[in-house]
Amino acid sequence: MSEIKLHDANGQGPMAKMAYRNTLNMSCCYFLAIFLLTAFLTSVSAEVSTEPPRGDDMHLGVVTCAGNTCHGANAPLKDSRVQQNEFIIWHREDKHAKAYTVLFNDASKRIARNLGIKAAHTEKLCLDCHTDNIPEEQRGKRFQIDDGVGCEACHGGGERYLGPHVSGARTHAENVEMGLYPAEEPEARAKLCLACHLGTQDRLATHRIMGAGHPRISFELDTFTHIQPRHFKLDKDYKERKGSSWNGAQIWAVGQLLAVERFLDLFQEAKYQTAGVMPELAFFDCHACHRPMKNPHWAFRESSGLGPGTIHLNDANLLMLRSLLRHISPGQGERLHKAMFHLHQTASVSLPDARKAAAAMRPLLAEIRKTVLQRQFTIADMRALTADLVQEGLRGDYNDYGAAEQAAMALGALTEALRTSGALSAEKLERMEATLKEINEVLKVEHAYDPQRMIKALNPIETILR
Ligand code: HEC
Ligand code: HEC
Ligand code: HEC
Ligand code: HEC
């Protein structure tokens, strides 16, 4: 079930659908996007557990946004601050537009049958992630459930902001006051996406659902923002209007932080603790169990300290966060390392104790949150971080597929952030691009993942960055 998508400068690759960096005027792109389907890693702190951006406002329906003088233009309008062709991009290229429709396909029928539910498209669980499943009383006259994950699922119900925002005279802050969701802020965006791309206290793609045939889910905020594909331009005007100074590295970092928090919270959630002999396997590394036996590749990992033959929690986001902290706040990085090690160790002995260990990590995460949110990522930061991620890989910490996949997305995001900062010469960029492509190859077939090949593929990066 794995598919790795690349896109190249000419938009010729399988990933041609995304404008990733086109709007930024870049002529080259390497960028690597990996979608696969995976396990989760994240957690919701109490304040994150509600589902953004679902406030009390009425959702008016995609058709309300899609007029051709509104967001339904055929091509980006020259004199407009926003592209105004957002609807066309969403409708034609964005999987969210089809998210409801897939509930009628054969895969969904099979999942429904296996779960013993009547139909996927009437099941709350499926609808919560596959459409804008707001309560009846918030559905406006033109709202349609079959729009899938539409504009207001991400931007908030238009009841109050629709009228005023049309004039274009309102500031972004005023629109936000009227119910527009501040999706430009990395933290708000991460909460929004993770609600469906990881889970909340109310919804999770559990191992039971996976077992019935649901794809593995994996997510990285910066990568997925760009491959959605992006329907906004990160130009000067955007930055002024939205007060945005965030680069891709920061968006990546905040995405990792929130994913770790949510993972820890969901792992403690009573609802997701099964009564049977097995724990909720959605929290564990899928490939610890699901991999062929003929090419054994167990190796000791200093991050978990676990011996052979144990299942381990999916720690891909924790590994990313640890790399980040080792660079920007080594003390916190060391504490995170210890806490994570302890979590792994207890999870192999006693789940109730592991949940306590997860709870005990939350105050540390609160401190880390401050560090990460305050950090402005410089070019030096991005280089050091890239180097650390590579080091980690060379030490063998990407022995499992989920971690390797997160690392690949991180390297893609950081390379792109370095490129937009003008920090890479054309020659270095070309070499990075070739390296990322090779990493992509290594990850292409999930079940044939070979950690040694990953190490080889990572090797050139240190010299390139030097
Ligand atoms: C926690 C949120 C969540 C829940 C609950 C959920 N899904 Fe999904 N589903 C996703 C996400 C996210 C993806 C896309 C994964 C990716 O490609 O990264 C997806 C993908 C799919 C796909 C593959 C779509 C494609 O384009 O090939 C099918 C089919 C599917 N889901 C069906 C279901 C059904 C049926 C249910 C209810 C039993 C369900 N889902 C419940 C989030 C969810
Ligand atoms: C899956 C989530 C998602 C969906 C669905 C979605 N958007 Fe967006 N949209 C975003 C994100 C993320 C941004 C960038 C952050 C921001 O500026 O709010 C954005 C930005 C925008 C912008 C701001 C551009 C700017 O320069 O300020 C407009 C306008 C927009 N979207 C319109 C739409 C319309 C219209 C639809 C429906 C056809 C839609 N969006 C569907 C996530 C989404
Ligand atoms: C209401 C739930 C929901 C929210 C919120 C949401 N998504 Fe999704 N997303 C989905 C589902 C469901 C799919 C799978 C659709 C399908 O394959 O038909 C999906 C698919 C995607 C895909 C395509 C993945 C692939 O395998 O091709 C990307 C990229 C993506 N989402 C990015 C985002 C980003 C970025 C955000 C936040 C700005 C976000 N999503 C918010 C539910 C959601
Ligand atoms: C502790 C081991 C273990 C872990 C970890 C695990 N699984 Fe499973 N998985 C199983 C077992 C056992 C089955 C049932 C196999 C059977 O029915 O023959 C299964 C079944 C499945 C199936 C159905 C396979 C089929 O042939 O129908 C899918 C898909 C699946 N798991 C996906 C996942 C994903 C995705 C993850 C990570 C989020 C994961 N699993 C984590 C042990 C595991």
XYZ file of N, CA, C and O in Angstrom, residues 211-338:
512
model
N -7.014 -3.488 10.130
C -7.140 -4.914 9.864
C -8.269 -5.192 8.875
O -8.215 -6.135 8.096
N -9.289 -4.321 8.920
C -10.409 -4.477 7.982
C -10.029 -3.996 6.589
O -10.767 -4.202 5.633
N -8.877 -3.313 6.482
C -8.404 -2.907 5.163
C -8.098 -1.434 4.987
O -7.802 -0.988 3.883
N -8.180 -0.639 6.059
C -7.867 0.792 5.924
C -6.372 0.988 5.700
O -5.562 0.319 6.330
N -5.990 1.918 4.807
C -4.558 2.143 4.617
C -3.886 2.684 5.881
O -4.527 3.326 6.712
N -2.619 2.407 5.984
C -1.793 2.976 7.044
C -1.796 4.489 6.843
O -1.842 4.977 5.715
N -1.741 5.238 7.954
C -1.774 6.696 7.836
C -0.436 7.268 8.296
O 0.071 6.872 9.342
N 0.132 8.144 7.515
C 1.331 8.836 7.988
C 1.219 10.295 7.597
O 0.501 10.644 6.660
N 1.910 11.139 8.314
C 1.700 12.572 8.104
C 2.925 13.383 8.484
O 3.612 13.068 9.442
N 3.195 14.410 7.712
C 4.210 15.414 8.088
C 3.661 16.743 7.606
O 3.315 16.899 6.435
N 3.594 17.717 8.504
C 2.845 18.946 8.241
C 3.339 19.730 7.023
O 2.548 20.150 6.181
N 4.620 19.947 6.923
C 5.113 20.782 5.821
C 4.947 20.062 4.477
O 4.452 20.633 3.504
N 5.350 18.812 4.442
C 5.216 18.029 3.212
C 3.761 17.987 2.741
O 3.462 18.285 1.588
N 2.877 17.633 3.661
C 1.478 17.470 3.267
C 0.816 18.801 2.914
O -0.112 18.842 2.115
N 1.283 19.890 3.528
C 0.739 21.194 3.156
C 0.996 21.443 1.673
O 0.154 21.973 0.960
N 2.175 21.053 1.229
C 2.528 21.364 -0.150
C 1.960 20.396 -1.166
O 1.673 20.772 -2.288
N 1.788 19.167 -0.779
C 1.284 18.209 -1.757
C -0.240 18.110 -1.768
O -0.795 17.338 -2.519
N -0.872 18.928 -0.959
C -2.341 18.812 -0.847
C -3.043 18.883 -2.194
O -4.023 18.131 -2.343
N -2.805 19.650 -3.219
C -1.725 20.620 -3.320
C -2.123 21.979 -2.741
O -3.284 22.249 -2.549
N -1.103 22.774 -2.573
C -1.279 24.078 -1.962
C -2.092 24.984 -2.892
O -1.825 25.030 -4.078
N -3.076 25.699 -2.328
C -3.850 26.620 -3.168
C -3.621 28.073 -2.736
O -4.497 28.906 -2.847
N -2.439 28.331 -2.200
C -2.127 29.712 -1.800
C -0.683 30.028 -2.162
O 0.139 29.116 -2.275
N -0.422 31.315 -2.327
C 0.927 31.756 -2.679
C 1.611 32.313 -1.458
O 1.095 33.210 -0.807
N 2.794 31.820 -1.178
C 3.530 32.342 -0.031
C 4.343 33.552 -0.458
O 5.564 33.560 -0.358
N 3.661 34.593 -0.934
C 4.414 35.760 -1.409
C 4.484 36.835 -0.320
O 4.008 36.645 0.793
N 5.052 37.955 -0.692
C 5.254 39.030 0.266
C 3.917 39.498 0.832
O 3.758 39.695 2.032
N 2.967 39.645 -0.057
C 1.637 40.097 0.348
C 1.017 39.139 1.377
O 0.464 39.566 2.390
N 1.173 37.851 1.128
C 0.639 36.844 2.061
C 1.275 37.039 3.430
O 0.611 37.070 4.463
N 2.596 37.177 3.398
C 3.314 37.311 4.667
C 2.877 38.558 5.427
O 2.731 38.527 6.648
N 2.653 39.644 4.698
C 2.205 40.870 5.366
C 0.809 40.705 5.938
O 0.554 41.025 7.092
N -0.070 40.195 5.109
C -1.461 40.060 5.563
C -1.578 39.131 6.755
O -2.356 39.357 7.673
N -0.793 38.059 6.735
C -0.974 37.044 7.768
C 0.105 37.115 8.849
O 0.146 36.268 9.741
N 0.937 38.147 8.754
C 1.984 38.307 9.752
C 2.834 37.063 9.852
O 3.284 36.676 10.933
N 3.036 36.406 8.712
C 3.695 35.112 8.763
C 5.182 35.199 8.455
O 5.595 35.704 7.432
N 5.968 34.723 9.373
C 7.405 34.708 9.118
C 7.920 33.272 9.226
O 9.085 33.027 9.387
N 7.018 32.329 9.162
C 7.414 30.936 9.362
C 8.006 30.347 8.100
O 7.459 30.505 7.011
N 9.078 29.644 8.273
C 9.592 28.909 7.111
C 9.251 27.429 7.273
O 8.700 26.997 8.284
N 9.598 26.660 6.246
C 9.222 25.249 6.235
C 9.797 24.478 7.408
O 9.175 23.540 7.913
N 10.986 24.887 7.863
C 11.622 24.174 8.970
C 10.769 24.316 10.235
O 10.587 23.367 11.002
N 10.244 25.520 10.418
C 9.435 25.752 11.606
C 8.120 24.983 11.534
O 7.663 24.410 12.526
N 7.541 24.982 10.354
C 6.283 24.249 10.186
C 6.520 22.759 10.433
O 5.752 22.093 11.127
N 7.628 22.255 9.914
C 7.992 20.860 10.175
C 8.113 20.616 11.686
O 7.562 19.653 12.234
N 8.860 21.518 12.368
C 9.148 21.335 13.792
C 7.862 21.345 14.622
O 7.658 20.489 15.488
N 6.994 22.304 14.349
C 5.747 22.396 15.105
C 4.884 21.159 14.835
O 4.254 20.604 15.741
N 4.892 20.707 13.587
C 4.141 19.493 13.241
C 4.626 18.290 14.040
O 3.835 17.489 14.537
N 5.944 18.168 14.191
C 6.499 17.042 14.954
C 6.103 17.153 16.425
O 5.695 16.177 17.056
N 6.245 18.362 16.960
C 5.923 18.577 18.370
C 4.472 18.181 18.662
O 4.193 17.425 19.604
N 3.561 18.701 17.844
C 2.157 18.403 18.105
C 1.815 16.941 17.874
O 0.936 16.394 18.536
N 2.506 16.329 16.935
C 2.258 14.907 16.682
C 2.684 14.084 17.898
O 1.986 13.154 18.311
N 3.813 14.439 18.485
C 4.278 13.719 19.677
C 3.282 13.915 20.824
O 2.873 12.958 21.492
N 2.867 15.169 21.034
C 1.917 15.429 22.127
C 0.655 14.604 21.944
O 0.157 13.962 22.861
N 0.149 14.626 20.716
C -1.109 13.916 20.492
C -0.930 12.410 20.649
O -1.785 11.717 21.176
N 0.175 11.906 20.175
C 0.433 10.470 20.322
C 0.413 10.079 21.793
O -0.227 9.106 22.194
N 1.120 10.857 22.613
C 1.193 10.527 24.031
C -0.194 10.575 24.670
O -0.538 9.746 25.510
N -1.001 11.552 24.270
C -2.338 11.674 24.850
C -3.257 10.549 24.401
O -3.994 9.976 25.199
N -3.211 10.242 23.109
C -4.089 9.169 22.609
C -3.700 7.827 23.214
O -4.550 6.992 23.510
N -2.422 7.646 23.420
C -1.924 6.403 23.996
C -2.475 6.211 25.422
O -2.675 5.085 25.882
N -2.750 7.331 26.093
C -3.292 7.220 27.459
C -4.808 7.126 27.498
O -5.398 6.860 28.535
N -5.449 7.430 26.407
C -6.903 7.501 26.342
C -7.554 6.160 26.692
O -7.289 5.144 26.048
N -8.454 6.203 27.663
C -9.102 4.958 28.109
C -9.808 4.250 26.955
O -9.780 3.021 26.840
N -10.404 5.044 26.103
C -11.145 4.513 24.969
C -10.297 3.634 24.045
O -10.801 2.746 23.379
N -9.042 3.938 23.975
C -8.179 3.203 23.050
C -7.341 2.140 23.742
O -6.265 1.771 23.285
N -7.857 1.702 24.892
C -7.162 0.622 25.569
C -8.039 -0.616 25.458
O -9.137 -0.650 25.970
N -7.547 -1.586 24.745
C -8.408 -2.741 24.522
C -8.431 -3.638 25.750
O -7.500 -3.657 26.548
N -9.521 -4.387 25.854
C -9.653 -5.275 26.998
C -8.939 -6.610 26.742
O -8.680 -7.367 27.655
N -8.639 -6.873 25.474
C -8.063 -8.172 25.126
C -6.604 -8.314 25.514
O -6.047 -7.478 26.231
N -5.986 -9.356 25.029
C -4.583 -9.582 25.384
C -3.656 -8.590 24.683
O -2.573 -8.278 25.168
N -4.088 -8.094 23.513
C -3.221 -7.193 22.773
C -3.561 -5.733 23.052
O -4.726 -5.385 23.208
N -2.551 -4.889 23.100
C -2.835 -3.451 23.218
C -3.402 -2.928 21.900
O -3.483 -3.666 20.919
N -3.810 -1.677 21.863
C -4.230 -1.051 20.600
C -2.982 -0.950 19.727
O -2.071 -0.159 20.000
N -2.950 -1.724 18.673
C -1.723 -1.823 17.869
C -1.480 -0.611 16.983
O -0.386 -0.461 16.430
N -2.473 0.247 16.866
C -2.269 1.450 16.047
C -1.144 2.324 16.612
O -0.598 3.158 15.901
N -0.804 2.155 17.881
C 0.261 2.968 18.478
C 1.654 2.368 18.271
O 2.648 2.954 18.655
N 1.679 1.184 17.715
C 2.970 0.496 17.588
C 3.502 0.567 16.168
O 2.768 0.916 15.228
N 4.772 0.254 16.039
C 5.378 0.225 14.717
C 4.743 -0.907 13.915
O 4.892 -2.071 14.269
N 4.056 -0.552 12.847
C 3.329 -1.560 12.057
C 4.269 -2.647 11.557
O 3.932 -3.822 11.524
N 5.450 -2.203 11.160
C 6.351 -3.153 10.506
C 7.098 -4.046 11.482
O 7.810 -4.953 11.086
N 6.907 -3.773 12.787
C 7.469 -4.692 13.776
C 6.807 -6.054 13.574
O 7.417 -7.097 13.802
N 5.554 -6.025 13.162
C 4.858 -7.292 12.916
C 4.720 -7.581 11.428
O 4.894 -8.708 10.999
N 4.380 -6.537 10.692
C 4.087 -6.753 9.271
C 5.331 -6.630 8.414
O 5.541 -5.625 7.755
N 6.183 -7.601 8.479
C 7.258 -7.599 7.506
C 7.686 -9.025 7.210
O 7.496 -9.913 8.030
N 8.219 -9.204 6.019
C 8.568 -10.572 5.646
C 9.655 -11.119 6.562
O 10.484 -10.354 7.074
N 9.663 -12.403 6.766
C 10.646 -12.997 7.689
C 11.951 -13.363 7.012
O 12.905 -13.716 7.674
N 11.959 -13.270 5.691
C 13.146 -13.853 5.070
C 14.413 -12.996 5.120
O 15.498 -13.526 5.050
N 14.267 -11.683 5.279
C 15.482 -10.872 5.422
C 15.503 -10.212 6.798
O 15.142 -9.055 6.942
N 15.926 -10.950 7.803
C 15.869 -10.390 9.154
C 16.692 -9.106 9.225
O 17.779 -9.054 8.659
N 16.151 -8.068 9.844
C 16.975 -6.870 9.965
C 16.929 -6.234 11.350
O 17.194 -5.058 11.504
N 16.648 -7.024 12.335
C 16.661 -6.444 13.671
C 18.048 -5.897 13.979
O 19.069 -6.496 13.629
N 18.087 -4.768 14.634
C 19.359 -4.234 15.114
C 19.078 -3.445 16.384
O 17.975 -2.922 16.556
N 20.054 -3.356 17.236
C 19.891 -2.615 18.481
C 19.740 -1.140 18.185
O 20.450 -0.589 17.343
N 18.792 -0.497 18.857
C 18.629 0.959 18.703
C 18.827 1.622 20.031
O 18.126 1.317 20.985
N 19.750 2.596 20.067
C 20.024 3.226 21.355
C 18.824 4.049 21.840
O 18.682 4.321 23.006
N 17.917 4.405 20.962
C 16.772 5.211 21.384
C 15.720 4.396 22.137
O 14.943 4.955 22.907
N 15.698 3.083 21.928
C 14.697 2.301 22.647
C 15.339 1.309 23.618
O 14.747 0.947 24.623
N 16.533 0.858 23.297
C 17.221 -0.102 24.134
C 16.538 -1.468 24.168
O 16.853 -2.302 25.014
N 15.579 -1.693 23.260
C 14.836 -2.954 23.314
C 15.585 -4.088 22.627
O 16.316 -3.868 21.666
N 15.359 -5.290 23.127
C 15.991 -6.457 22.529
C 15.198 -6.978 21.336
O 14.126 -6.454 21.022
N 15.718 -7.998 20.695
C 15.025 -8.572 19.544
C 13.703 -9.227 19.959
O 13.540 -9.635 21.106
N 12.768 -9.287 19.006
C 11.527 -10.001 19.271
C 10.507 -9.238 20.098
O 9.590 -9.824 20.632
N 10.677 -7.924 20.230
C 9.664 -7.143 20.959
C 8.947 -6.236 19.963
O 9.548 -5.812 18.985
N 7.682 -5.945 20.211
C 7.064 -4.911 19.392
C 7.395 -3.583 20.061
O 7.631 -3.526 21.272
N 7.485 -2.526 19.302
C 7.764 -1.246 19.946
C 6.837 -0.174 19.436
O 6.320 -0.239 18.322
N 6.625 0.837 20.296
C 5.760 1.951 19.938
C 6.312 2.630 18.692
O 7.526 2.642 18.465
N 5.419 3.183 17.913
C 5.835 3.949 16.747
C 6.436 5.264 17.254
O 5.727 6.151 17.710
N 7.742 5.373 17.197
C 8.387 6.554 17.778
C 8.959 7.487 16.712
O 9.839 8.295 16.987
N 8.428 7.400 15.501
C 9.007 8.185 14.408
C 9.024 9.688 14.716
O 10.045 10.361 14.540
N 7.901 10.219 15.203
C 7.878 11.650 15.493
C 8.761 12.000 16.694
O 9.395 13.060 16.722
N 8.818 11.095 17.663
C 9.701 11.330 18.817
C 11.163 11.407 18.375
O 11.927 12.252 18.860
N 11.523 10.539 17.449
C 12.908 10.572 16.948
C 13.210 11.907 16.268
O 14.292 12.473 16.431
N 12.239 12.392 15.495
C 12.437 13.671 14.801
C 12.591 14.803 15.817
O 13.471 15.645 15.716
N 11.711 14.771 16.825
C 11.740 15.830 17.828
C 13.046 15.798 18.615
O 13.631 16.829 18.944
N 13.535 14.603 18.882
C 14.792 14.478 19.615
C 15.946 15.063 18.800
O 16.782 15.806 19.329
N 15.964 14.796 17.517
C 17.006 15.384 16.665
C 16.950 16.899 16.714
O 17.963 17.586 16.823
N 15.734 17.404 16.617
C 15.550 18.855 16.628
C 16.105 19.451 17.913
O 16.865 20.421 17.899
N 15.745 18.843 19.049
C 16.154 19.402 20.333
C 17.642 19.259 20.578
O 18.263 20.120 21.196
N 18.194 18.186 20.093
C 19.631 18.005 20.288
C 20.373 19.199 19.750
O 21.428 19.572 20.236
N 19.783 19.796 18.728
C 20.431 20.962 18.177
C 19.999 22.253 18.864
O 20.819 23.048 19.291
N 18.694 22.480 19.012
C 18.273 23.796 19.509
C 18.230 23.886 21.034
O 18.222 24.976 21.588
N 18.211 22.753 21.716
C 18.139 22.792 23.180
C 18.629 21.449 23.732
O 17.839 20.592 24.125
N 19.959 21.266 23.745
C 20.513 19.947 24.059
C 20.050 19.370 25.403
O 19.821 18.166 25.503
N 19.843 20.231 26.382
C 19.406 19.743 27.695
C 18.040 19.074 27.572
O 17.820 17.964 28.068
N 17.140 19.767 26.906
C 15.800 19.199 26.715
C 15.871 17.950 25.828
O 15.123 16.998 26.024
N 16.785 17.981 24.875
C 16.958 16.823 23.993
C 17.354 15.594 24.786
O 16.827 14.496 24.585
N 18.255 15.780 25.728
C 18.719 14.677 26.561
C 17.580 14.158 27.446
O 17.396 12.956 27.616
N 16.817 15.105 27.997
C 15.686 14.680 28.845
C 14.634 13.941 28.024
O 14.042 12.966 28.476
N 14.418 14.421 26.803
C 13.450 13.734 25.940
C 13.952 12.331 25.608
O 13.194 11.358 25.601
N 15.246 12.246 25.358
C 15.826 10.935 25.062
C 15.577 9.962 26.213
O 15.125 8.836 26.022
N 15.823 10.424 27.431
C 15.648 9.546 28.602
C 14.189 9.137 28.778
O 13.876 7.978 29.061
